[in-house]
């Protein structure tokens, strides 16, 4: 059974409650995709939020519809698709088939989440094809660490990668 990967990017913000302006309510915008354009999706959501709180010439739904329906998936190779939303230009590109996989987030994100010692340990374990257990109290950081750690597995094929949220009592 081949399982499809789904990548998600969320922007969480707080709005005042219309009946009580002193109470803030959390809201979120989320993009789910089969393709790992995480930094582009994050920039899209931030720009969409900025447009939503200003006087936009078009309804927000039109921006989302354009991004989802009209922006094509770039073919593998050296083709780049550019998409503009507001004053921001997003570049979408995928590597050729015989190149390293797309890592939309920079490795500096991994170094901000894990210490160099732990990154070295994860990479050595991947090279030795050992099982790896990542544990974190923050599900967002866990998902990022997991995605970036699995992207370090550049030349090997992993038969089954899965991650589950489990209660963690000890952290490293």
PDB file of C-alpha atoms in Angstrom:
ATOM      1  CA  UNK A   1       0.000   0.000   0.000  1.00  0.00           C
ATOM      2  CA  UNK A   2       1.474   3.318  -1.040  1.00  0.00           C
ATOM      3  CA  UNK A   3       0.481   6.111   1.291  1.00  0.00           C
ATOM      4  CA  UNK A   4       0.295   9.666   0.036  1.00  0.00           C
ATOM      5  CA  UNK A   5       2.123  12.347   1.948  1.00  0.00           C
ATOM      6  CA  UNK A   6       0.125  15.407   2.886  1.00  0.00           C
ATOM      7  CA  UNK A   7       1.904  18.602   3.871  1.00  0.00           C
ATOM      8  CA  UNK A   8       0.196  21.298   5.873  1.00  0.00           C
ATOM      9  CA  UNK A   9       0.911  24.903   6.717  1.00  0.00           C
ATOM     10  CA  UNK A  10      -1.182  26.899   9.177  1.00  0.00           C
ATOM     11  CA  UNK A  11      -1.376  30.507  10.242  1.00  0.00           C
ATOM     12  CA  UNK A  12      -3.007  31.083  13.630  1.00  0.00           C
ATOM     13  CA  UNK A  13      -4.131  34.563  14.618  1.00  0.00           C
ATOM     14  CA  UNK A  14      -6.521  36.128  17.123  1.00  0.00           C
ATOM     15  CA  UNK A  15      -9.544  38.306  16.417  1.00  0.00           C
ATOM     16  CA  UNK A  16     -11.761  40.224  18.786  1.00  0.00           C
ATOM     17  CA  UNK A  17     -15.176  38.789  19.460  1.00  0.00           C
ATOM     18  CA  UNK A  18     -17.834  40.992  17.833  1.00  0.00           C
ATOM     19  CA  UNK A  19     -20.052  40.965  20.934  1.00  0.00           C
ATOM     20  CA  UNK A  20     -17.154  41.755  23.292  1.00  0.00           C
ATOM     21  CA  UNK A  21     -14.130  43.633  21.880  1.00  0.00           C
ATOM     22  CA  UNK A  22     -12.008  42.788  24.922  1.00  0.00           C
ATOM     23  CA  UNK A  23     -12.189  39.019  24.240  1.00  0.00           C
ATOM     24  CA  UNK A  24      -9.897  37.513  21.615  1.00  0.00           C
ATOM     25  CA  UNK A  25     -10.779  34.332  19.755  1.00  0.00           C
ATOM     26  CA  UNK A  26      -8.189  32.183  17.947  1.00  0.00           C
ATOM     27  CA  UNK A  27      -8.680  31.723  14.204  1.00  0.00           C
ATOM     28  CA  UNK A  28      -6.642  29.743  11.708  1.00  0.00           C
ATOM     29  CA  UNK A  29      -6.049  29.489   7.988  1.00  0.00           C
ATOM     30  CA  UNK A  30      -4.622  26.227   6.677  1.00  0.00           C
ATOM     31  CA  UNK A  31      -3.287  24.917   3.384  1.00  0.00           C
ATOM     32  CA  UNK A  32      -2.980  21.180   2.776  1.00  0.00           C
ATOM     33  CA  UNK A  33      -1.053  19.918  -0.227  1.00  0.00           C
ATOM     34  CA  UNK A  34       0.472  16.785  -1.699  1.00  0.00           C
ATOM     35  CA  UNK A  35       3.592  18.839  -2.498  1.00  0.00           C
ATOM     36  CA  UNK A  36       6.098  20.208   0.054  1.00  0.00           C
ATOM     37  CA  UNK A  37       5.903  23.911  -0.812  1.00  0.00           C
ATOM     38  CA  UNK A  38       5.831  24.786   2.896  1.00  0.00           C
ATOM     39  CA  UNK A  39       7.612  28.129   2.880  1.00  0.00           C
ATOM     40  CA  UNK A  40       5.596  29.312  -0.135  1.00  0.00           C
ATOM     41  CA  UNK A  41       2.328  28.265   1.528  1.00  0.00           C
ATOM     42  CA  UNK A  42       3.362  30.059   4.709  1.00  0.00           C
ATOM     43  CA  UNK A  43       4.137  33.250   2.781  1.00  0.00           C
ATOM     44  CA  UNK A  44       0.822  32.908   0.912  1.00  0.00           C
ATOM     45  CA  UNK A  45      -1.115  32.637   4.195  1.00  0.00           C
ATOM     46  CA  UNK A  46       0.700  35.606   5.752  1.00  0.00           C
ATOM     47  CA  UNK A  47       0.004  37.734   2.676  1.00  0.00           C
ATOM     48  CA  UNK A  48      -3.608  36.555   2.549  1.00  0.00           C
ATOM     49  CA  UNK A  49      -4.051  37.576   6.181  1.00  0.00           C
ATOM     50  CA  UNK A  50      -2.526  40.996   5.491  1.00  0.00           C
ATOM     51  CA  UNK A  51      -4.938  41.433   2.576  1.00  0.00           C
ATOM     52  CA  UNK A  52      -7.902  40.296   4.689  1.00  0.00           C
ATOM     53  CA  UNK A  53      -7.349  42.984   7.347  1.00  0.00           C
ATOM     54  CA  UNK A  54      -6.938  45.738   4.749  1.00  0.00           C
ATOM     55  CA  UNK A  55      -9.356  46.996   2.137  1.00  0.00           C
ATOM     56  CA  UNK A  56      -8.865  44.408  -0.610  1.00  0.00           C
ATOM     57  CA  UNK A  57     -10.102  45.017  -4.175  1.00  0.00           C
ATOM     58  CA  UNK A  58     -11.285  41.390  -4.411  1.00  0.00           C
ATOM     59  CA  UNK A  59     -12.886  39.006  -1.923  1.00  0.00           C
ATOM     60  CA  UNK A  60     -10.429  36.729  -0.103  1.00  0.00           C
ATOM     61  CA  UNK A  61     -12.079  33.676  -1.662  1.00  0.00           C
ATOM     62  CA  UNK A  62     -10.920  34.844  -5.096  1.00  0.00           C
ATOM     63  CA  UNK A  63      -7.264  34.855  -3.999  1.00  0.00           C
ATOM     64  CA  UNK A  64      -7.614  31.340  -2.580  1.00  0.00           C
ATOM     65  CA  UNK A  65      -9.441  30.110  -5.691  1.00  0.00           C
ATOM     66  CA  UNK A  66      -6.745  31.546  -7.938  1.00  0.00           C
ATOM     67  CA  UNK A  67      -3.938  29.957  -5.913  1.00  0.00           C
ATOM     68  CA  UNK A  68      -5.599  26.541  -5.712  1.00  0.00           C
ATOM     69  CA  UNK A  69      -7.176  26.322  -9.178  1.00  0.00           C
ATOM     70  CA  UNK A  70      -5.151  28.547 -11.495  1.00  0.00           C
ATOM     71  CA  UNK A  71      -1.521  28.177 -10.383  1.00  0.00           C
ATOM     72  CA  UNK A  72      -0.121  25.080 -12.125  1.00  0.00           C
ATOM     73  CA  UNK A  73       2.142  22.541 -10.484  1.00  0.00           C
ATOM     74  CA  UNK A  74       5.598  23.017 -12.000  1.00  0.00           C
ATOM     75  CA  UNK A  75       6.933  19.963 -13.814  1.00  0.00           C
ATOM     76  CA  UNK A  76      10.025  18.242 -12.452  1.00  0.00           C
ATOM     77  CA  UNK A  77      13.121  19.951 -13.717  1.00  0.00           C
ATOM     78  CA  UNK A  78      14.272  23.486 -14.080  1.00  0.00           C
ATOM     79  CA  UNK A  79      10.899  25.125 -14.729  1.00  0.00           C
ATOM     80  CA  UNK A  80       9.766  27.719 -12.198  1.00  0.00           C
ATOM     81  CA  UNK A  81       6.185  28.890 -11.792  1.00  0.00           C
ATOM     82  CA  UNK A  82       5.754  32.373 -10.362  1.00  0.00           C
ATOM     83  CA  UNK A  83       2.585  33.368  -8.570  1.00  0.00           C
ATOM     84  CA  UNK A  84       1.819  36.856  -7.287  1.00  0.00           C
ATOM     85  CA  UNK A  85      -0.481  37.682  -4.417  1.00  0.00           C
ATOM     86  CA  UNK A  86      -0.582  41.299  -3.356  1.00  0.00           C
ATOM     87  CA  UNK A  87       2.973  42.631  -3.449  1.00  0.00           C
ATOM     88  CA  UNK A  88       4.566  39.190  -2.902  1.00  0.00           C
ATOM     89  CA  UNK A  89       5.847  36.883  -5.646  1.00  0.00           C
ATOM     90  CA  UNK A  90       6.017  33.175  -4.832  1.00  0.00           C
ATOM     91  CA  UNK A  91       8.376  30.900  -6.774  1.00  0.00           C
ATOM     92  CA  UNK A  92       7.297  27.279  -7.098  1.00  0.00           C
ATOM     93  CA  UNK A  93       9.797  24.787  -8.487  1.00  0.00           C
ATOM     94  CA  UNK A  94      10.528  21.085  -8.191  1.00  0.00           C
ATOM     95  CA  UNK A  95      13.904  19.387  -8.636  1.00  0.00           C
ATOM     96  CA  UNK A  96      14.561  17.016 -11.554  1.00  0.00           C
ATOM     97  CA  UNK A  97      13.924  13.318 -10.998  1.00  0.00           C
ATOM     98  CA  UNK A  98      17.640  12.521 -10.583  1.00  0.00           C
ATOM     99  CA  UNK A  99      18.322  15.323  -8.065  1.00  0.00           C
ATOM    100  CA  UNK A 100      17.948  15.660  -4.313  1.00  0.00           C
ATOM    101  CA  UNK A 101      14.368  15.932  -3.046  1.00  0.00           C
ATOM    102  CA  UNK A 102      12.673  19.246  -2.491  1.00  0.00           C
ATOM    103  CA  UNK A 103      13.235  20.666   0.962  1.00  0.00           C
ATOM    104  CA  UNK A 104      11.126  23.785   1.077  1.00  0.00           C
ATOM    105  CA  UNK A 105      12.342  24.696   4.543  1.00  0.00           C
ATOM    106  CA  UNK A 106      15.985  25.523   4.996  1.00  0.00           C
ATOM    107  CA  UNK A 107      18.150  23.318   7.144  1.00  0.00           C
ATOM    108  CA  UNK A 108      18.608  26.290   9.489  1.00  0.00           C
ATOM    109  CA  UNK A 109      15.090  25.426  10.683  1.00  0.00           C
ATOM    110  CA  UNK A 110      16.315  21.966  11.656  1.00  0.00           C
ATOM    111  CA  UNK A 111      19.285  23.473  13.513  1.00  0.00           C
ATOM    112  CA  UNK A 112      16.938  25.799  15.385  1.00  0.00           C
ATOM    113  CA  UNK A 113      14.845  22.820  16.523  1.00  0.00           C
ATOM    114  CA  UNK A 114      17.545  20.244  17.295  1.00  0.00           C
ATOM    115  CA  UNK A 115      21.045  20.573  18.666  1.00  0.00           C
ATOM    116  CA  UNK A 116      23.965  19.713  16.329  1.00  0.00           C
ATOM    117  CA  UNK A 117      24.625  16.620  18.454  1.00  0.00           C
ATOM    118  CA  UNK A 118      21.070  15.348  17.932  1.00  0.00           C
ATOM    119  CA  UNK A 119      21.167  16.125  14.189  1.00  0.00           C
ATOM    120  CA  UNK A 120      24.403  14.150  13.924  1.00  0.00           C
ATOM    121  CA  UNK A 121      22.816  11.275  15.846  1.00  0.00           C
ATOM    122  CA  UNK A 122      19.712  11.240  13.600  1.00  0.00           C
ATOM    123  CA  UNK A 123      21.817  11.367  10.431  1.00  0.00           C
ATOM    124  CA  UNK A 124      24.124   8.574  11.662  1.00  0.00           C
ATOM    125  CA  UNK A 125      21.085   6.481  12.553  1.00  0.00           C
ATOM    126  CA  UNK A 126      19.636   7.048   9.080  1.00  0.00           C
ATOM    127  CA  UNK A 127      22.909   5.960   7.495  1.00  0.00           C
ATOM    128  CA  UNK A 128      22.915   2.828   9.638  1.00  0.00           C
ATOM    129  CA  UNK A 129      19.224   2.228   8.845  1.00  0.00           C
ATOM    130  CA  UNK A 130      18.294   2.221  12.524  1.00  0.00           C
ATOM    131  CA  UNK A 131      14.884   3.027  13.893  1.00  0.00           C
ATOM    132  CA  UNK A 132      14.515   6.579  15.177  1.00  0.00           C
ATOM    133  CA  UNK A 133      12.089   7.882  17.762  1.00  0.00           C
ATOM    134  CA  UNK A 134      11.616  11.633  17.988  1.00  0.00           C
ATOM    135  CA  UNK A 135       9.868  13.023  21.030  1.00  0.00           C
ATOM    136  CA  UNK A 136       8.652  16.564  21.594  1.00  0.00           C
ATOM    137  CA  UNK A 137       6.115  18.396  23.713  1.00  0.00           C
ATOM    138  CA  UNK A 138       5.286  20.659  20.763  1.00  0.00           C
ATOM    139  CA  UNK A 139       3.467  18.913  17.914  1.00  0.00           C
ATOM    140  CA  UNK A 140       4.389  21.692  15.468  1.00  0.00           C
ATOM    141  CA  UNK A 141       8.088  21.417  16.242  1.00  0.00           C
ATOM    142  CA  UNK A 142       7.831  17.629  16.159  1.00  0.00           C
ATOM    143  CA  UNK A 143       6.291  17.660  12.678  1.00  0.00           C
ATOM    144  CA  UNK A 144       8.939  20.059  11.372  1.00  0.00           C
ATOM    145  CA  UNK A 145      11.764  18.033  12.931  1.00  0.00           C
ATOM    146  CA  UNK A 146      10.317  14.835  11.503  1.00  0.00           C
ATOM    147  CA  UNK A 147       9.927  16.300   7.994  1.00  0.00           C
ATOM    148  CA  UNK A 148      13.404  17.794   7.946  1.00  0.00           C
ATOM    149  CA  UNK A 149      14.995  14.677   9.453  1.00  0.00           C
ATOM    150  CA  UNK A 150      13.350  12.466   6.869  1.00  0.00           C
ATOM    151  CA  UNK A 151      14.514  14.849   4.122  1.00  0.00           C
ATOM    152  CA  UNK A 152      18.101  14.165   5.282  1.00  0.00           C
ATOM    153  CA  UNK A 153      17.528  10.632   4.048  1.00  0.00           C
ATOM    154  CA  UNK A 154      18.576  11.754   0.569  1.00  0.00           C
ATOM    155  CA  UNK A 155      19.770   8.613  -1.139  1.00  0.00           C
ATOM    156  CA  UNK A 156      17.953   5.884   0.729  1.00  0.00           C
ATOM    157  CA  UNK A 157      14.424   4.632   0.323  1.00  0.00           C
ATOM    158  CA  UNK A 158      12.484   4.292   3.550  1.00  0.00           C
ATOM    159  CA  UNK A 159       9.800   1.633   3.318  1.00  0.00           C
ATOM    160  CA  UNK A 160       7.534   3.012   5.995  1.00  0.00           C
ATOM    161  CA  UNK A 161       7.757   6.403   7.598  1.00  0.00           C
ATOM    162  CA  UNK A 162       5.072   7.322  10.032  1.00  0.00           C
ATOM    163  CA  UNK A 163       4.693   9.664  12.909  1.00  0.00           C
ATOM    164  CA  UNK A 164       2.160   9.764  15.673  1.00  0.00           C
ATOM    165  CA  UNK A 165       1.559  12.189  18.459  1.00  0.00           C
ATOM    166  CA  UNK A 166       2.314  10.447  21.713  1.00  0.00           C
ATOM    167  CA  UNK A 167       2.547  11.791  25.236  1.00  0.00           C
ATOM    168  CA  UNK A 168       6.140  12.619  26.050  1.00  0.00           C
ATOM    169  CA  UNK A 169       7.367  12.807  29.621  1.00  0.00           C
ATOM    170  CA  UNK A 170      11.126  12.989  29.011  1.00  0.00           C
ATOM    171  CA  UNK A 171      12.828  15.187  26.447  1.00  0.00           C
ATOM    172  CA  UNK A 172      16.384  15.243  25.235  1.00  0.00           C
TER     173      UNK A 172
END
